[in-house]
């Protein structure tokens, strides 16, 4: 194993890149979290592990390699974040929509696709999704799951609007214009509190 490279450190622990058994890994270490937040770091780690276990066979998402109480390791996907790759090929967004449908069929909602760093432009120009810390796994795919899945799609379409608004279909424009009631409640009440707590108090960053 090579010497780990620290990618990010915050109140919830550390994210590192290393190599084990000849494979590059991304490692989330909750043992480095602040003691008063370690329980939450472990909870988020378990959520990510459940989601990755359900979708690890899907091309375009990381494979779950290790899941322990304080440590999660996933495979490394070569590529650059969307804000750097700036995808202009319509095929990228068509493939991203197919990838999202594959996640939803597997019972996983990402819940954090609004952030461009969570969408990669891989070396071959195809999309990938990373950072499943807030993802949810619900094999029954009930009513709440479907609403969250709708929001996953809306967030993906927002990115398409940013880079290829000219290729939005009529149906896609309708979806963008109609956030779910869940999203309206979130935007109007919970999101300002969430941003204050995570950005100002906890120091989270993308």
XYZ file of N, CA and C in Angstrom:
618
model
N 0.850 -1.190 0.000
C 0.000 0.000 0.000
C 0.890 1.247 0.000
N 0.581 2.215 -0.864
C 1.354 3.442 -0.926
C 0.918 4.390 0.183
N 1.717 5.437 0.392
C 1.384 6.445 1.394
C 0.108 7.166 0.971
N -0.914 7.221 1.835
C -2.173 7.864 1.447
C -1.979 9.351 1.168
N -2.769 9.860 0.217
C -2.782 11.287 -0.121
C -4.056 11.899 0.434
N -3.924 12.892 1.297
C -5.094 13.537 1.887
C -5.755 14.433 0.852
N -7.033 14.175 0.595
C -7.798 14.978 -0.352
C -8.658 16.021 0.347
N -9.194 15.670 1.527
C -10.089 16.584 2.231
C -10.112 16.214 3.704
N -10.201 17.237 4.551
C -10.317 17.020 5.991
C -11.326 18.018 6.531
N -12.316 17.517 7.268
C -13.292 18.402 7.875
C -13.757 17.800 9.197
N -14.838 18.328 9.750
C -15.306 17.864 11.047
C -15.764 16.410 11.020
N -16.043 15.886 9.824
C -16.556 14.525 9.690
C -15.465 13.510 9.362
N -14.222 13.929 9.390
C -13.129 12.989 9.156
C -12.267 13.385 7.982
N -11.683 12.389 7.360
C -10.750 12.613 6.263
C -11.151 11.777 5.049
N -10.830 12.314 3.877
C -10.956 11.568 2.630
C -9.564 11.488 2.027
N -9.134 10.280 1.728
C -7.779 10.051 1.245
C -7.814 9.242 -0.047
N -6.719 9.329 -0.797
C -6.523 8.480 -1.962
C -5.284 7.635 -1.708
N -5.404 6.333 -1.898
C -4.247 5.457 -1.720
C -4.311 4.349 -2.763
N -3.407 3.414 -2.649
C -3.376 2.265 -3.551
C -3.206 1.012 -2.719
N -4.058 0.030 -2.943
C -3.974 -1.245 -2.241
C -4.238 -2.357 -3.232
N -3.431 -3.401 -3.172
C -3.551 -4.542 -4.094
C -3.543 -4.079 -5.543
N -2.726 -3.061 -5.827
C -2.589 -2.572 -7.188
C -3.712 -1.702 -7.686
N -4.670 -1.334 -6.813
C -5.826 -0.541 -7.223
C -5.882 0.766 -6.452
N -6.139 1.861 -7.164
C -6.315 3.155 -6.518
C -7.670 3.173 -5.830
N -7.692 3.668 -4.584
C -8.930 3.708 -3.811
C -9.161 5.123 -3.283
N -10.421 5.430 -3.037
C -10.793 6.626 -2.286
C -11.306 6.142 -0.943
N -10.735 6.658 0.136
C -11.017 6.154 1.479
C -11.639 7.270 2.316
N -12.769 6.965 2.932
C -13.392 7.888 3.877
C -13.136 7.353 5.294
N -12.456 8.161 6.123
C -12.051 7.730 7.460
C -12.811 8.539 8.504
N -13.791 7.893 9.143
C -14.610 8.575 10.149
C -13.933 8.630 11.508
N -12.869 7.867 11.701
C -12.181 7.892 12.993
C -11.514 9.233 13.243
N -11.270 9.998 12.163
C -10.650 11.317 12.294
C -11.681 12.424 12.519
N -12.971 12.065 12.619
C -14.012 13.067 12.857
C -13.899 13.626 14.266
N -14.461 14.813 14.465
C -14.518 15.369 15.811
C -15.322 14.439 16.703
N -14.895 14.228 17.935
C -15.579 13.259 18.803
C -17.082 13.480 18.915
N -17.527 14.741 18.961
C -18.947 15.005 19.138
C -19.752 14.799 17.859
N -19.051 14.582 16.709
C -19.746 14.335 15.454
C -19.450 12.949 14.887
N -18.699 12.156 15.635
C -18.295 10.858 15.093
C -19.497 9.963 14.838
N -20.519 10.050 15.697
C -21.711 9.220 15.492
C -22.372 9.536 14.157
N -22.409 10.833 13.786
C -23.023 11.221 12.526
C -22.142 10.803 11.349
N -20.834 10.947 11.506
C -19.918 10.512 10.446
C -20.076 9.019 10.176
N -20.247 8.234 11.232
C -20.435 6.791 11.065
C -21.779 6.487 10.408
N -22.810 7.248 10.773
C -24.127 7.059 10.169
C -24.063 7.325 8.664
N -23.415 8.417 8.268
C -23.288 8.742 6.851
C -22.451 7.704 6.128
N -21.435 7.196 6.797
C -20.605 6.160 6.195
C -21.429 4.902 5.925
N -22.294 4.531 6.874
C -23.135 3.354 6.673
C -24.121 3.567 5.525
N -24.670 4.772 5.423
C -25.592 5.062 4.318
C -24.875 4.912 2.979
N -23.666 5.441 2.905
C -22.909 5.345 1.659
C -22.592 3.892 1.327
N -22.220 3.122 2.337
C -21.893 1.716 2.104
C -23.102 0.950 1.575
N -24.283 1.173 2.155
C -25.489 0.483 1.695
C -25.791 0.827 0.246
N -25.696 2.108 -0.088
C -26.002 2.531 -1.447
C -24.991 1.955 -2.441
N -23.716 2.041 -2.112
C -22.698 1.536 -3.034
C -22.802 0.030 -3.207
N -23.134 -0.678 -2.147
C -23.289 -2.128 -2.262
C -24.393 -2.485 -3.243
N -25.412 -1.648 -3.322
C -26.549 -1.929 -4.204
C -26.262 -1.603 -5.662
N -25.286 -0.715 -5.917
C -25.057 -0.262 -7.299
C -23.640 -0.529 -7.798
N -22.838 -1.232 -7.024
C -21.431 -1.394 -7.391
C -21.232 -2.133 -8.706
N -22.234 -2.877 -9.169
C -22.104 -3.583 -10.442
C -22.416 -2.677 -11.634
N -22.847 -1.453 -11.377
C -23.227 -0.532 -12.446
C -22.013 0.271 -12.895
N -21.767 0.287 -14.188
C -20.673 1.086 -14.728
C -21.023 2.564 -14.599
N -20.111 3.331 -14.020
C -20.357 4.760 -13.852
C -20.517 5.168 -12.408
N -20.408 4.210 -11.484
C -20.391 4.514 -10.052
C -19.246 3.730 -9.422
N -18.719 4.192 -8.303
C -17.604 3.477 -7.662
C -18.047 2.117 -7.134
N -17.108 1.189 -7.086
C -17.349 -0.110 -6.456
C -16.988 -0.019 -4.973
N -17.818 -0.608 -4.151
C -17.531 -0.678 -2.726
C -16.444 -1.729 -2.500
N -15.342 -1.328 -1.856
C -14.226 -2.231 -1.619
C -14.121 -2.663 -0.161
N -14.302 -1.717 0.756
C -14.198 -1.999 2.186
C -15.265 -1.190 2.909
N -15.944 -1.812 3.857
C -16.915 -1.107 4.698
C -16.730 -1.580 6.127
N -16.193 -0.708 6.959
C -15.981 -1.000 8.366
C -16.628 0.099 9.195
N -16.523 -0.009 10.500
C -17.211 0.948 11.377
C -16.774 2.387 11.107
N -15.488 2.583 10.928
C -14.963 3.933 10.763
C -14.310 4.158 9.407
N -14.427 3.204 8.509
C -13.698 3.337 7.251
C -14.507 2.761 6.103
N -14.514 3.502 5.008
C -15.123 3.039 3.769
C -14.126 3.292 2.640
N -13.902 2.281 1.825
C -13.035 2.430 0.657
C -13.835 2.093 -0.587
N -13.707 2.928 -1.595
C -14.379 2.689 -2.867
C -13.356 2.815 -3.992
N -13.693 2.269 -5.145
C -12.781 2.336 -6.278
C -12.674 3.769 -6.796
N -11.545 4.070 -7.384
C -11.285 5.389 -7.956
C -11.730 5.406 -9.411
N -12.457 6.450 -9.805
C -12.900 6.607 -11.185
C -12.124 7.758 -11.824
N -11.267 7.485 -12.792
C -10.511 8.564 -13.444
C -11.449 9.521 -14.167
N -11.181 10.791 -14.038
C -11.987 11.811 -14.693
C -11.852 13.133 -13.972
N -12.631 14.103 -14.402
C -12.613 15.425 -13.784
C -14.036 15.810 -13.394
N -14.210 16.637 -12.357
C -15.550 17.092 -11.991
C -16.197 17.877 -13.128
N -17.508 17.870 -13.134
C -18.253 18.507 -14.216
C -17.848 19.959 -14.424
N -17.607 20.692 -13.340
C -17.289 22.113 -13.502
C -15.954 22.320 -14.205
N -15.121 21.302 -14.226
C -13.872 21.375 -14.988
C -14.033 20.786 -16.387
N -14.746 19.659 -16.474
C -14.929 19.009 -17.764
C -15.885 19.735 -18.690
N -16.850 20.476 -18.129
C -17.821 21.269 -18.896
C -18.354 20.488 -20.113
N -19.112 19.432 -19.879
C -19.555 18.582 -20.988
C -20.482 19.318 -21.953
N -20.162 19.236 -23.233
C -20.975 19.869 -24.270
C -21.613 18.849 -25.213
N -21.142 17.628 -25.144
C -21.673 16.595 -26.027
C -23.042 16.141 -25.499
N -24.095 16.247 -26.307
C -25.415 15.793 -25.839
C -25.413 14.335 -25.399
N -24.505 13.542 -25.951
C -24.437 12.129 -25.574
C -24.080 11.961 -24.109
N -23.353 12.911 -23.553
C -22.997 12.840 -22.139
C -24.258 12.853 -21.280
N -25.167 13.754 -21.578
C -26.368 13.895 -20.758
C -27.355 12.748 -21.003
N -27.377 12.221 -22.213
C -28.205 11.044 -22.467
C -27.686 9.852 -21.665
N -26.359 9.702 -21.632
C -25.770 8.604 -20.860
C -25.972 8.811 -19.364
N -25.891 10.070 -18.908
C -26.107 10.362 -17.492
C -27.544 10.031 -17.087
N -28.499 10.295 -17.962
C -29.896 9.958 -17.673
C -30.071 8.444 -17.585
N -29.396 7.696 -18.458
C -29.475 6.235 -18.396
C -28.840 5.719 -17.106
N -27.720 6.322 -16.736
C -27.056 5.930 -15.497
C -27.962 6.183 -14.302
N -28.646 7.317 -14.293
C -29.541 7.635 -13.190
C -30.698 6.632 -13.122
N -31.239 6.255 -14.278
C -32.315 5.259 -14.280
C -31.817 3.921 -13.723
N -30.570 3.569 -14.011
C -30.012 2.320 -13.481
C -29.919 2.375 -11.961
N -29.512 3.520 -11.414
C -29.458 3.671 -9.962
C -30.844 3.511 -9.352
N -31.813 4.163 -9.951
C -33.171 4.116 -9.404
C -33.752 2.709 -9.486
N -33.479 1.996 -10.563
C -33.957 0.615 -10.658
C -33.338 -0.264 -9.581
N -32.123 0.076 -9.160
C -31.449 -0.678 -8.104
C -31.903 -0.254 -6.711
N -32.821 0.711 -6.625
C -33.337 1.147 -5.338
C -32.514 2.218 -4.657
N -31.734 2.969 -5.424
C -30.863 3.993 -4.841
C -31.196 5.360 -5.420
N -31.385 6.329 -4.534
C -31.454 7.738 -4.936
C -30.172 8.407 -4.458
N -29.617 9.262 -5.291
C -28.337 9.876 -4.957
C -28.489 10.989 -3.931
N -29.466 11.856 -4.134
C -29.802 12.947 -3.201
C -28.793 14.091 -3.164
N -27.767 14.069 -4.020
C -26.785 15.154 -3.966
C -26.241 15.482 -5.357
N -27.055 15.292 -6.381
C -26.602 15.574 -7.741
C -26.672 17.056 -8.090
N -27.160 17.878 -7.184
C -27.152 19.314 -7.442
C -25.730 19.856 -7.503
N -24.796 19.174 -6.859
C -23.407 19.637 -6.808
C -22.630 19.117 -8.011
N -22.067 20.019 -8.795
C -21.297 19.613 -9.968
C -20.123 18.695 -9.630
N -19.431 18.873 -8.489
C -18.322 17.954 -8.199
C -18.735 16.498 -8.059
N -20.031 16.227 -7.901
C -20.487 14.850 -7.750
C -20.782 14.168 -9.074
N -20.620 14.897 -10.168
C -20.739 14.322 -11.499
C -19.383 14.444 -12.188
N -18.885 13.342 -12.680
C -17.588 13.336 -13.344
C -17.751 13.272 -14.861
N -16.774 13.858 -15.547
C -16.564 13.602 -16.969
C -15.355 12.689 -17.029
N -15.591 11.419 -17.344
C -14.497 10.464 -17.335
C -13.569 10.669 -18.529
N -12.451 9.982 -18.498
C -11.438 10.162 -19.529
C -11.964 9.872 -20.930
N -12.972 8.988 -21.025
C -13.551 8.678 -22.334
C -14.768 9.544 -22.658
N -15.034 10.551 -21.815
C -16.131 11.474 -22.063
C -17.467 11.038 -21.512
N -17.526 9.875 -20.883
C -18.788 9.377 -20.337
C -18.985 9.872 -18.913
N -20.221 9.854 -18.405
C -20.488 10.375 -17.064
C -20.253 9.327 -15.981
N -20.043 9.821 -14.777
C -19.996 8.985 -13.582
C -20.526 9.809 -12.423
N -21.096 9.126 -11.437
C -21.585 9.766 -10.227
C -20.730 9.306 -9.053
N -20.344 10.252 -8.186
C -19.565 9.916 -7.000
C -20.193 10.572 -5.776
N -19.621 10.294 -4.606
C -20.055 10.846 -3.329
C -21.500 10.441 -3.000
N -21.644 9.216 -2.510
C -22.949 8.680 -2.151
C -23.230 8.811 -0.654
N -22.594 9.782 -0.008
C -22.728 9.943 1.432
C -24.167 10.228 1.849
N -24.914 10.945 1.024
C -26.302 11.282 1.347
C -27.303 10.407 0.608
N -26.819 9.407 -0.098
C -27.703 8.558 -0.897
C -28.628 7.751 0.000
N -29.759 7.367 -0.564
C -30.703 6.531 0.154
C -30.941 5.233 -0.595
N -31.099 4.154 0.152
C -31.383 2.854 -0.440
C -32.746 2.387 0.029
N -33.641 2.157 -0.914
C -35.005 1.716 -0.593
C -35.454 0.757 -1.679
N -35.192 -0.540 -1.502
C -35.531 -1.502 -2.552
C -37.013 -1.532 -2.896
N -37.874 -1.113 -1.964
C -39.308 -1.078 -2.252
C -39.722 0.071 -3.143
N -38.877 1.100 -3.241
C -39.107 2.263 -4.111
C -40.522 2.827 -3.935
N -40.809 3.213 -2.694
C -42.124 3.747 -2.369
C -42.315 5.183 -2.806
N -43.322 5.811 -2.248
C -43.712 7.160 -2.679
C -42.602 8.177 -2.428
N -41.990 8.140 -1.238
C -40.912 9.080 -0.943
C -39.738 8.849 -1.884
N -39.424 7.591 -2.141
C -38.330 7.275 -3.063
C -38.596 7.898 -4.435
N -39.810 7.765 -4.928
C -40.131 8.287 -6.254
C -40.007 9.815 -6.287
N -40.384 10.464 -5.204
C -40.250 11.929 -5.168
C -38.783 12.337 -5.147
N -37.978 11.620 -4.381
C -36.554 11.920 -4.345
C -35.898 11.602 -5.685
N -36.354 10.533 -6.326
C -35.833 10.212 -7.650
C -36.164 11.289 -8.664
N -37.351 11.864 -8.559
C -37.741 12.980 -9.428
C -36.794 14.164 -9.237
N -36.415 14.412 -7.993
C -35.493 15.514 -7.722
C -34.095 15.206 -8.247
N -33.666 13.937 -8.168
C -32.407 13.554 -8.816
C -32.430 13.960 -10.289
N -33.526 13.625 -10.953
C -33.642 13.940 -12.379
C -33.645 15.441 -12.612
N -34.374 16.185 -11.799
C -34.401 17.651 -11.957
C -33.007 18.246 -11.804
N -32.237 17.747 -10.843
C -30.885 18.272 -10.663
C -30.004 17.952 -11.869
N -30.161 16.750 -12.423
C -29.397 16.414 -13.620
C -29.782 17.327 -14.783
N -31.077 17.603 -14.913
C -31.535 18.474 -16.001
C -31.077 19.918 -15.807
N -30.888 20.336 -14.572
C -30.339 21.679 -14.335
C -28.936 21.782 -14.911
N -28.162 20.725 -14.779
C -26.815 20.733 -15.349
C -26.881 20.728 -16.879
N -27.820 19.970 -17.413
C -27.982 19.985 -18.873
C -28.369 21.387 -19.343
N -29.220 22.058 -18.574
C -29.602 23.432 -18.921
C -28.396 24.361 -18.901
N -27.472 24.134 -17.973
C -26.274 24.968 -17.891
C -25.388 24.797 -19.119
N -25.202 23.557 -19.556
C -24.215 23.298 -20.606
C -24.821 23.095 -21.988
N -26.059 22.601 -22.066
C -26.686 22.379 -23.372
C -28.176 22.664 -23.293
N -28.506 23.897 -22.929
C -29.924 24.269 -22.826
C -30.647 24.089 -24.154
N -29.919 24.210 -25.254
C -30.529 24.080 -26.572
C -31.011 22.669 -26.867
N -30.560 21.688 -26.073
C -30.947 20.295 -26.305
C -31.984 19.791 -25.315
N -32.525 20.672 -24.484
C -33.593 20.266 -23.578
C -34.869 19.990 -24.363
N -35.523 18.885 -24.047
C -36.793 18.583 -24.686
C -37.920 19.343 -23.987
N -39.082 19.324 -24.611
C -40.241 19.984 -24.003
C -40.560 19.358 -22.650
N -40.509 18.029 -22.582
C -40.800 17.339 -21.326
C -39.779 17.711 -20.263
N -38.517 17.810 -20.638
C -37.473 18.170 -19.673
C -37.670 19.580 -19.146
N -38.098 20.490 -20.002
C -38.379 21.856 -19.549
C -39.556 21.878 -18.575
N -40.535 21.031 -18.810
C -41.669 20.937 -17.893
C -41.224 20.429 -16.523
N -40.341 19.442 -16.523
C -39.839 18.918 -15.252
C -39.065 19.999 -14.501
N -38.242 20.751 -15.202
C -37.479 21.821 -14.558
C -38.394 22.896 -13.978
N -39.494 23.129 -14.628
C -40.411 24.183 -14.181
C -41.329 23.730 -13.061
N -41.282 22.433 -12.718
C -42.224 21.905 -11.731
C -41.508 21.098 -10.658
N -40.856 21.779 -9.720
C -40.263 21.037 -8.596
C -41.347 20.361 -7.775
N -40.975 19.267 -7.146
C -41.939 18.539 -6.318
C -42.278 19.357 -5.076
N -43.427 19.064 -4.427
C -43.742 19.742 -3.162
C -42.643 19.579 -2.131
N -41.993 18.424 -2.132
C -40.877 18.183 -1.211
C -39.762 19.182 -1.437
N -39.461 19.446 -2.715
C -38.409 20.402 -3.045
C -38.797 21.819 -2.642
N -40.069 22.183 -2.841
C -40.514 23.534 -2.468
C -40.394 23.753 -0.959
N -40.779 22.746 -0.201
C -40.656 22.844 1.258
C -39.190 22.972 1.658
N -38.339 22.147 1.032
C -36.900 22.177 1.332
C -36.302 23.544 1.037
N -36.598 24.082 -0.150
C -36.022 25.359 -0.557
C -36.518 26.505 0.319
N -37.778 26.429 0.720
C -38.356 27.544 1.453
C -38.077 27.546 2.941
N -37.790 26.375 3.509
C -37.638 26.314 4.961
C -36.321 25.687 5.405
N -36.082 24.438 4.991
C -34.955 23.691 5.548
C -33.607 24.071 4.944
N -33.580 24.409 3.655
C -32.277 24.630 3.010
C -31.490 25.788 3.621
N -32.116 26.954 3.896
C -31.320 28.023 4.520
C -30.694 27.595 5.850
N -31.438 26.807 6.634
C -30.894 26.320 7.904
C -29.759 25.340 7.645
N -29.973 24.437 6.681
C -28.955 23.443 6.320
C -27.659 24.138 5.889
N -27.769 25.154 5.028
C -26.574 25.848 4.553
C -25.855 26.567 5.686
N -26.629 27.161 6.588
C -26.006 27.856 7.713
C -25.235 26.876 8.591
N -25.873 25.746 8.894
C -25.232 24.769 9.776
C -24.016 24.145 9.108
N -24.184 23.679 7.850
C -23.101 22.942 7.200
C -21.959 23.843 6.744
N -22.276 25.020 6.213
C -21.221 25.885 5.674
C -20.598 26.792 6.738
N -21.456 27.363 7.595
C -20.941 28.333 8.573
C -20.470 27.671 9.846
N -21.240 26.717 10.355
C -20.905 26.100 11.630
C -19.978 24.904 11.479
N -20.238 24.057 10.481
C -19.479 22.812 10.361
C -18.340 22.892 9.345
N -18.339 23.915 8.518
C -17.221 24.081 7.577
C -17.239 23.139 6.401
N -18.417 22.607 6.020
C -18.488 21.756 4.842
C -18.195 22.568 3.596
N -17.607 21.933 2.591
C -17.414 22.560 1.300
C -17.521 21.494 0.230
N -17.754 21.901 -1.027
C -17.856 20.946 -2.131
C -16.465 20.434 -2.491
